[in-house]
mmCIF file of C-alpha atoms and ligand atoms in Angstrom:
data_model
loop_
_atom_site.group_PDB
_atom_site.id
_atom_site.type_symbol
_atom_site.label_atom_id
_atom_site.label_comp_id
_atom_site.label_asym_id
_atom_site.label_seq_id
_atom_site.Cartn_x
_atom_site.Cartn_y
_atom_site.Cartn_z
ATOM 1 C CA UNK A 19 -19.085 11.159 1.736
ATOM 2 C CA UNK A 20 -18.209 13.020 -1.498
ATOM 3 C CA UNK A 21 -18.393 16.620 -0.490
ATOM 4 C CA UNK A 22 -16.635 15.391 2.883
ATOM 5 C CA UNK A 23 -13.903 13.714 0.987
ATOM 6 C CA UNK A 24 -13.315 17.266 -0.632
ATOM 7 C CA UNK A 25 -11.966 18.970 1.760
ATOM 8 C CA UNK A 26 -10.519 16.033 4.287
ATOM 9 C CA UNK A 27 -7.329 14.599 3.937
ATOM 10 C CA UNK A 28 -7.728 11.522 2.151
ATOM 11 C CA UNK A 29 -5.199 8.326 3.050
ATOM 12 C CA UNK A 30 -3.755 6.045 0.139
ATOM 13 C CA UNK A 31 -1.881 3.096 0.656
ATOM 14 C CA UNK A 32 -0.887 1.668 -2.537
ATOM 15 C CA UNK A 33 0.878 -2.335 -2.242
ATOM 16 C CA UNK A 34 1.059 -5.002 -4.487
ATOM 17 C CA UNK A 35 -0.926 -6.325 -2.047
ATOM 18 C CA UNK A 36 0.179 -10.355 -2.607
ATOM 19 C CA UNK A 37 -1.362 -10.821 -0.043
ATOM 20 C CA UNK A 38 -2.704 -8.201 2.095
ATOM 21 C CA UNK A 39 -1.884 -9.200 5.594
ATOM 22 C CA UNK A 40 -2.300 -7.686 9.411
ATOM 23 C CA UNK A 41 1.094 -5.657 8.690
ATOM 24 C CA UNK A 42 -0.363 -3.144 6.061
ATOM 25 C CA UNK A 43 -3.670 -2.662 8.287
ATOM 26 C CA UNK A 44 -2.190 -1.698 11.760
ATOM 27 C CA UNK A 45 0.337 0.889 9.255
ATOM 28 C CA UNK A 46 -3.795 2.045 7.871
ATOM 29 C CA UNK A 47 -4.800 2.288 11.021
ATOM 30 C CA UNK A 48 -2.423 4.126 12.605
ATOM 31 C CA UNK A 49 -1.958 6.731 9.506
ATOM 32 C CA UNK A 50 -5.137 7.089 9.794
ATOM 33 C CA UNK A 51 -5.485 7.426 13.640
ATOM 34 C CA UNK A 52 -2.574 9.862 13.102
ATOM 35 C CA UNK A 53 -3.282 12.276 10.228
ATOM 36 C CA UNK A 54 -6.359 12.500 10.890
ATOM 37 C CA UNK A 55 -7.978 10.858 7.716
ATOM 38 C CA UNK A 56 -11.262 10.390 6.941
ATOM 39 C CA UNK A 57 -10.743 7.615 4.558
ATOM 40 C CA UNK A 58 -8.370 5.683 3.512
ATOM 41 C CA UNK A 59 -8.207 3.776 0.978
ATOM 42 C CA UNK A 60 -6.266 0.220 -0.944
ATOM 43 C CA UNK A 61 -5.038 0.549 -3.908
ATOM 44 C CA UNK A 62 -4.072 -2.914 -5.228
ATOM 45 C CA UNK A 63 -1.383 -2.036 -8.258
ATOM 46 C CA UNK A 64 -2.417 -3.698 -11.486
ATOM 47 C CA UNK A 65 1.267 -4.094 -12.632
ATOM 48 C CA UNK A 66 3.454 -2.884 -9.406
ATOM 49 C CA UNK A 67 6.375 -1.104 -12.161
ATOM 50 C CA UNK A 68 8.505 -2.791 -9.394
ATOM 51 C CA UNK A 69 8.052 -6.254 -9.977
ATOM 52 C CA UNK A 70 7.558 -6.630 -13.396
ATOM 53 C CA UNK A 71 10.028 -9.044 -13.836
ATOM 54 C CA UNK A 72 8.653 -11.696 -11.247
ATOM 55 C CA UNK A 73 5.400 -13.857 -10.939
ATOM 56 C CA UNK A 74 2.177 -11.631 -9.126
ATOM 57 C CA UNK A 75 -0.951 -13.647 -8.447
ATOM 58 C CA UNK A 76 -3.707 -12.195 -10.571
ATOM 59 C CA UNK A 77 -4.626 -8.610 -9.929
ATOM 60 C CA UNK A 78 -8.300 -9.721 -8.618
ATOM 61 C CA UNK A 79 -7.520 -12.005 -6.538
ATOM 62 C CA UNK A 80 -5.404 -9.468 -4.704
ATOM 63 C CA UNK A 81 -7.392 -7.376 -4.745
ATOM 64 C CA UNK A 82 -10.854 -9.547 -4.013
ATOM 65 C CA UNK A 83 -7.987 -10.345 0.212
ATOM 66 C CA UNK A 84 -7.835 -5.923 -0.313
ATOM 67 C CA UNK A 85 -12.175 -6.272 -0.358
ATOM 68 C CA UNK A 86 -12.228 -8.556 2.487
ATOM 69 C CA UNK A 87 -9.341 -7.267 4.704
ATOM 70 C CA UNK A 88 -10.893 -3.487 4.850
ATOM 71 C CA UNK A 89 -15.153 -5.055 5.063
ATOM 72 C CA UNK A 90 -15.772 -4.234 8.263
ATOM 73 C CA UNK A 91 -13.818 -0.965 8.781
ATOM 74 C CA UNK A 92 -16.128 2.326 8.249
ATOM 75 C CA UNK A 93 -13.098 4.063 6.767
ATOM 76 C CA UNK A 94 -11.115 1.548 4.947
ATOM 77 C CA UNK A 95 -12.023 1.274 1.180
ATOM 78 C CA UNK A 96 -10.469 -1.278 -1.530
ATOM 79 C CA UNK A 97 -10.163 1.282 -4.331
ATOM 80 C CA UNK A 98 -10.611 -0.333 -8.323
ATOM 81 C CA UNK A 99 -9.318 2.832 -9.463
ATOM 82 C CA UNK A 100 -5.159 0.784 -11.167
ATOM 83 C CA UNK A 101 -6.755 -2.525 -12.024
ATOM 84 C CA UNK A 102 -8.795 -0.566 -14.031
ATOM 85 C CA UNK A 103 -6.115 0.978 -15.793
ATOM 86 C CA UNK A 104 -3.755 -0.179 -18.420
ATOM 87 C CA UNK A 105 -0.162 -0.527 -18.023
ATOM 88 C CA UNK A 106 2.287 -0.029 -15.977
ATOM 89 C CA UNK A 107 0.076 1.080 -12.228
ATOM 90 C CA UNK A 108 2.120 4.181 -12.072
ATOM 91 C CA UNK A 109 1.679 5.700 -8.381
ATOM 92 C CA UNK A 110 1.939 8.871 -9.178
ATOM 93 C CA UNK A 111 -0.865 8.799 -13.141
ATOM 94 C CA UNK A 112 -2.930 7.496 -9.816
ATOM 95 C CA UNK A 113 -2.452 10.888 -7.969
ATOM 96 C CA UNK A 114 -3.384 12.467 -11.243
ATOM 97 C CA UNK A 115 -6.467 10.581 -11.029
ATOM 98 C CA UNK A 116 -7.823 10.657 -7.541
ATOM 99 C CA UNK A 117 -6.518 14.769 -7.670
ATOM 100 C CA UNK A 118 -9.423 15.212 -10.104
ATOM 101 C CA UNK A 119 -11.489 13.803 -8.507
ATOM 102 C CA UNK A 120 -10.833 15.354 -4.996
ATOM 103 C CA UNK A 121 -9.994 18.812 -6.291
ATOM 104 C CA UNK A 122 -9.438 20.086 -2.556
ATOM 105 C CA UNK A 123 -8.668 17.292 -0.231
ATOM 106 C CA UNK A 124 -5.035 16.645 0.970
ATOM 107 C CA UNK A 125 -3.775 13.940 -0.567
ATOM 108 C CA UNK A 126 -1.013 11.658 1.939
ATOM 109 C CA UNK A 127 0.755 8.626 0.656
ATOM 110 C CA UNK A 128 1.453 6.052 3.297
ATOM 111 C CA UNK A 129 4.262 4.175 2.609
ATOM 112 C CA UNK A 130 6.884 1.912 3.792
ATOM 113 C CA UNK A 131 10.939 2.905 4.556
ATOM 114 C CA UNK A 132 11.343 0.775 1.623
ATOM 115 C CA UNK A 133 9.945 2.442 -0.987
ATOM 116 C CA UNK A 134 10.830 6.030 0.121
ATOM 117 C CA UNK A 135 14.269 4.325 -0.378
ATOM 118 C CA UNK A 136 13.648 4.023 -3.608
ATOM 119 C CA UNK A 137 10.831 6.800 -4.607
ATOM 120 C CA UNK A 138 13.684 8.788 -7.086
ATOM 121 C CA UNK A 139 13.612 5.305 -9.570
ATOM 122 C CA UNK A 140 9.899 6.158 -9.599
ATOM 123 C CA UNK A 141 8.097 8.308 -13.397
ATOM 124 C CA UNK A 142 8.038 11.717 -12.020
ATOM 125 C CA UNK A 143 8.769 11.625 -8.360
ATOM 126 C CA UNK A 144 8.000 15.379 -8.032
ATOM 127 C CA UNK A 145 5.314 15.585 -9.125
ATOM 128 C CA UNK A 146 4.022 12.774 -7.475
ATOM 129 C CA UNK A 147 5.427 14.388 -4.053
ATOM 130 C CA UNK A 148 3.937 17.592 -5.583
ATOM 131 C CA UNK A 149 0.839 15.633 -5.362
ATOM 132 C CA UNK A 150 0.557 14.182 -2.226
ATOM 133 C CA UNK A 151 1.980 14.390 1.233
ATOM 134 C CA UNK A 152 4.619 11.011 2.111
ATOM 135 C CA UNK A 153 4.103 9.356 5.568
ATOM 136 C CA UNK A 154 6.391 6.939 5.196
ATOM 137 C CA UNK A 155 6.386 4.339 8.086
ATOM 138 C CA UNK A 156 9.464 2.173 9.900
ATOM 139 C CA UNK A 157 8.604 -0.961 10.444
ATOM 140 C CA UNK A 158 11.730 -3.270 12.731
ATOM 141 C CA UNK A 159 14.743 -3.383 11.524
ATOM 142 C CA UNK A 160 14.545 -0.776 9.707
ATOM 143 C CA UNK A 161 17.277 2.172 9.274
ATOM 144 C CA UNK A 162 15.767 5.061 10.799
ATOM 145 C CA UNK A 163 18.320 6.832 10.558
ATOM 146 C CA UNK A 164 18.838 6.700 6.367
ATOM 147 C CA UNK A 165 15.431 6.829 6.129
ATOM 148 C CA UNK A 166 16.123 10.926 7.900
ATOM 149 C CA UNK A 167 18.287 11.684 6.295
ATOM 150 C CA UNK A 168 16.744 10.245 2.585
ATOM 151 C CA UNK A 169 13.554 12.839 3.381
ATOM 152 C CA UNK A 170 15.827 15.556 4.264
ATOM 153 C CA UNK A 171 17.591 15.195 1.037
ATOM 154 C CA UNK A 172 14.270 14.882 -0.805
ATOM 155 C CA UNK A 173 12.827 17.794 1.011
ATOM 156 C CA UNK A 174 16.198 19.948 0.134
ATOM 157 C CA UNK A 175 15.594 18.695 -3.520
ATOM 158 C CA UNK A 176 11.877 19.431 -4.078
ATOM 159 C CA UNK A 177 9.170 20.922 -2.039
ATOM 160 C CA UNK A 178 7.279 17.952 -0.023
ATOM 161 C CA UNK A 179 6.033 17.069 2.724
ATOM 162 C CA UNK A 180 7.693 13.766 3.751
ATOM 163 C CA UNK A 181 6.298 12.436 7.719
ATOM 164 C CA UNK A 182 7.614 9.275 9.182
ATOM 165 C CA UNK A 183 4.338 7.403 11.225
ATOM 166 C CA UNK A 184 4.532 5.491 14.400
ATOM 167 C CA UNK A 185 2.965 2.119 14.679
ATOM 168 C CA UNK A 186 2.802 -0.709 16.015
ATOM 169 C CA UNK A 187 5.589 -3.196 14.242
ATOM 170 C CA UNK A 188 5.300 -5.958 12.206
ATOM 171 C CA UNK A 189 7.693 -8.053 10.853
ATOM 172 C CA UNK A 190 5.379 -9.609 8.599
ATOM 173 C CA UNK A 191 5.921 -9.660 4.746
ATOM 174 C CA UNK A 192 4.117 -10.995 2.605
ATOM 175 C CA UNK A 193 6.822 -12.935 0.746
ATOM 176 C CA UNK A 194 7.211 -14.875 4.275
ATOM 177 C CA UNK A 195 3.620 -15.691 3.883
ATOM 178 C CA UNK A 196 3.862 -17.520 0.467
ATOM 179 C CA UNK A 197 6.519 -18.961 1.675
ATOM 180 C CA UNK A 198 4.281 -20.621 4.822
ATOM 181 C CA UNK A 199 1.750 -21.554 2.353
ATOM 182 C CA UNK A 200 4.087 -23.259 -0.424
ATOM 183 C CA UNK A 201 5.182 -25.355 2.873
ATOM 184 C CA UNK A 202 1.994 -25.409 4.292
ATOM 185 C CA UNK A 203 2.973 -23.437 7.331
ATOM 186 C CA UNK A 204 -0.584 -21.081 9.144
ATOM 187 C CA UNK A 205 -1.251 -18.431 8.459
ATOM 188 C CA UNK A 206 -3.626 -17.705 11.782
ATOM 189 C CA UNK A 207 -3.644 -14.114 13.131
ATOM 190 C CA UNK A 208 -1.373 -12.860 11.205
ATOM 191 C CA UNK A 209 -3.792 -12.434 8.249
ATOM 192 C CA UNK A 210 -8.217 -11.339 7.876
ATOM 193 C CA UNK A 211 -9.194 -14.441 8.977
ATOM 194 C CA UNK A 212 -11.436 -14.241 5.821
ATOM 195 C CA UNK A 213 -7.621 -13.250 3.281
ATOM 196 C CA UNK A 214 -6.712 -16.815 5.233
ATOM 197 C CA UNK A 215 -10.250 -18.489 3.849
ATOM 198 C CA UNK A 216 -9.278 -17.073 0.083
ATOM 199 C CA UNK A 217 -6.357 -18.041 -0.514
ATOM 200 C CA UNK A 218 -7.737 -21.588 1.365
ATOM 201 C CA UNK A 219 -10.174 -22.063 -1.251
ATOM 202 C CA UNK A 220 -8.458 -20.617 -3.934
ATOM 203 C CA UNK A 221 -5.052 -22.313 -3.635
ATOM 204 C CA UNK A 222 -2.853 -19.858 -3.802
ATOM 205 C CA UNK A 223 -0.073 -19.793 -3.211
ATOM 206 C CA UNK A 224 0.587 -23.817 -3.047
ATOM 207 C CA UNK A 225 3.632 -24.985 -3.878
ATOM 208 C CA UNK A 226 3.704 -26.823 -7.332
ATOM 209 C CA UNK A 227 0.360 -24.577 -7.823
ATOM 210 C CA UNK A 228 -0.187 -23.067 -10.802
ATOM 211 C CA UNK A 229 0.165 -19.400 -10.849
ATOM 212 C CA UNK A 230 -2.890 -18.288 -9.577
HETATM 213 P P1 NAP B 18 3.735 -4.078 0.326
HETATM 214 O O1 NAP B 18 4.596 -5.427 -0.819
HETATM 215 O O2 NAP B 18 2.017 -4.927 -1.149
HETATM 216 O O3 NAP B 18 3.330 -3.237 0.027
HETATM 217 C C1 NAP B 18 2.434 -2.469 0.731
HETATM 218 C C2 NAP B 18 3.109 -1.236 1.644
HETATM 219 O O4 NAP B 18 3.112 -2.099 3.120
HETATM 220 C C3 NAP B 18 4.575 -1.196 1.411
HETATM 221 O O5 NAP B 18 4.333 0.727 1.120
HETATM 222 C C4 NAP B 18 5.480 -1.844 2.414
HETATM 223 O O6 NAP B 18 6.682 -0.992 2.627
HETATM 224 C C5 NAP B 18 3.976 -1.804 3.216
HETATM 225 N N1 NAP B 18 3.985 -2.871 4.028
HETATM 226 C C6 NAP B 18 4.676 -4.236 3.702
HETATM 227 N N2 NAP B 18 4.380 -4.388 5.110
HETATM 228 C C7 NAP B 18 4.547 -4.201 6.421
HETATM 229 C C8 NAP B 18 4.445 -4.742 8.215
HETATM 230 N N3 NAP B 18 4.069 -5.687 7.914
HETATM 231 N N4 NAP B 18 4.461 -2.922 8.770
HETATM 232 C C9 NAP B 18 4.483 -2.333 7.953
HETATM 233 N N5 NAP B 18 4.013 -1.592 6.584
HETATM 234 C C10 NAP B 18 4.192 -2.217 6.181
HETATM 235 O O7 NAP B 18 3.422 -2.462 -1.858
HETATM 236 P P2 NAP B 18 4.385 -2.530 -2.715
HETATM 237 O O8 NAP B 18 4.714 -3.327 -4.574
HETATM 238 O O9 NAP B 18 6.302 -2.534 -2.157
HETATM 239 O O10 NAP B 18 3.989 -0.908 -3.379
HETATM 240 C C11 NAP B 18 3.859 -0.058 -2.796
HETATM 241 C C12 NAP B 18 3.613 0.926 -3.125
HETATM 242 O O11 NAP B 18 4.781 2.188 -4.150
HETATM 243 C C13 NAP B 18 2.390 0.695 -4.628
HETATM 244 O O12 NAP B 18 1.572 1.520 -4.459
HETATM 245 C C14 NAP B 18 3.122 0.688 -5.769
HETATM 246 O O13 NAP B 18 3.220 1.026 -6.425
HETATM 247 C C15 NAP B 18 3.926 1.803 -5.770
HETATM 248 N N6 NAP B 18 5.715 1.964 -6.229
HETATM 249 C C16 NAP B 18 5.371 2.807 -7.438
HETATM 250 C C17 NAP B 18 6.754 3.262 -8.088
HETATM 251 C C18 NAP B 18 5.884 3.811 -9.280
HETATM 252 O O14 NAP B 18 5.264 5.009 -8.931
HETATM 253 N N7 NAP B 18 7.578 4.071 -10.218
HETATM 254 C C19 NAP B 18 7.478 2.437 -7.892
HETATM 255 C C20 NAP B 18 7.272 1.744 -7.165
HETATM 256 C C21 NAP B 18 6.481 0.713 -6.170
HETATM 257 P P3 NAP B 18 8.186 -0.961 2.684
HETATM 258 O O15 NAP B 18 8.165 -0.692 1.595
HETATM 259 O O16 NAP B 18 8.629 -0.546 3.815
HETATM 260 O O17 NAP B 18 7.625 -2.891 1.641
#
């Protein structure tokens, strides 16, 4: 597999994954199919740079849920690349590491439209865009015209490949799922069963629960 990845396209789905849900998995699967990705790495951020002012579930819980959600897909892999690194989890640092590990692979970073709109605020955006092709998932309610303008603007300013992904639309968000748990509502058919069981077993997202 290592050898294969050296020449193939490797998808990288970065996220806070608090928790991972079917929207993430459907987007990753659509990207895998549409862009012929050999493997999709799910990379939970240990310390998401843009969420340092917020309470986030400990990374090991988020990683465990990613592991459970991806276990039965032969081409999905949960990655610890950001968990085992101190400091904020900057995407460009992750891409540098993956580039060093797979010098000839085509790195494809899969991201949501919201993230692309803020890409200029990320660390070293120019280098980041040199290291990978961006696959941008447009979601329900996303302004596709604005998204295309943003992609065109970035492409004018720096050499990069940005592609829009046509994925089946699932209006699920991690924030809504946390809210649902806090209100005692069901997670059925929104997250994989194993993830739901994990959340219940570890009392994650319960109102008043000590931050797990
Ligand atoms: P997240 O909320 O866990 O979501 C992960 C990805 O899935 C996001 O791109 C998100 O798009 C997308 N997504 C969520 N729900 C979806 C649905 N229902 N259908 C389709 N796609 C869906 O992740 P995040 O906290 O935004 O972080 C995304 C990545 O960007 C992480 O790897 C993070 O480290 C990176 N990032 C890096 C920097 C930096 O290096 N300075 C700064 C900011 C973010 P949306 O973005 O549209 O929600």
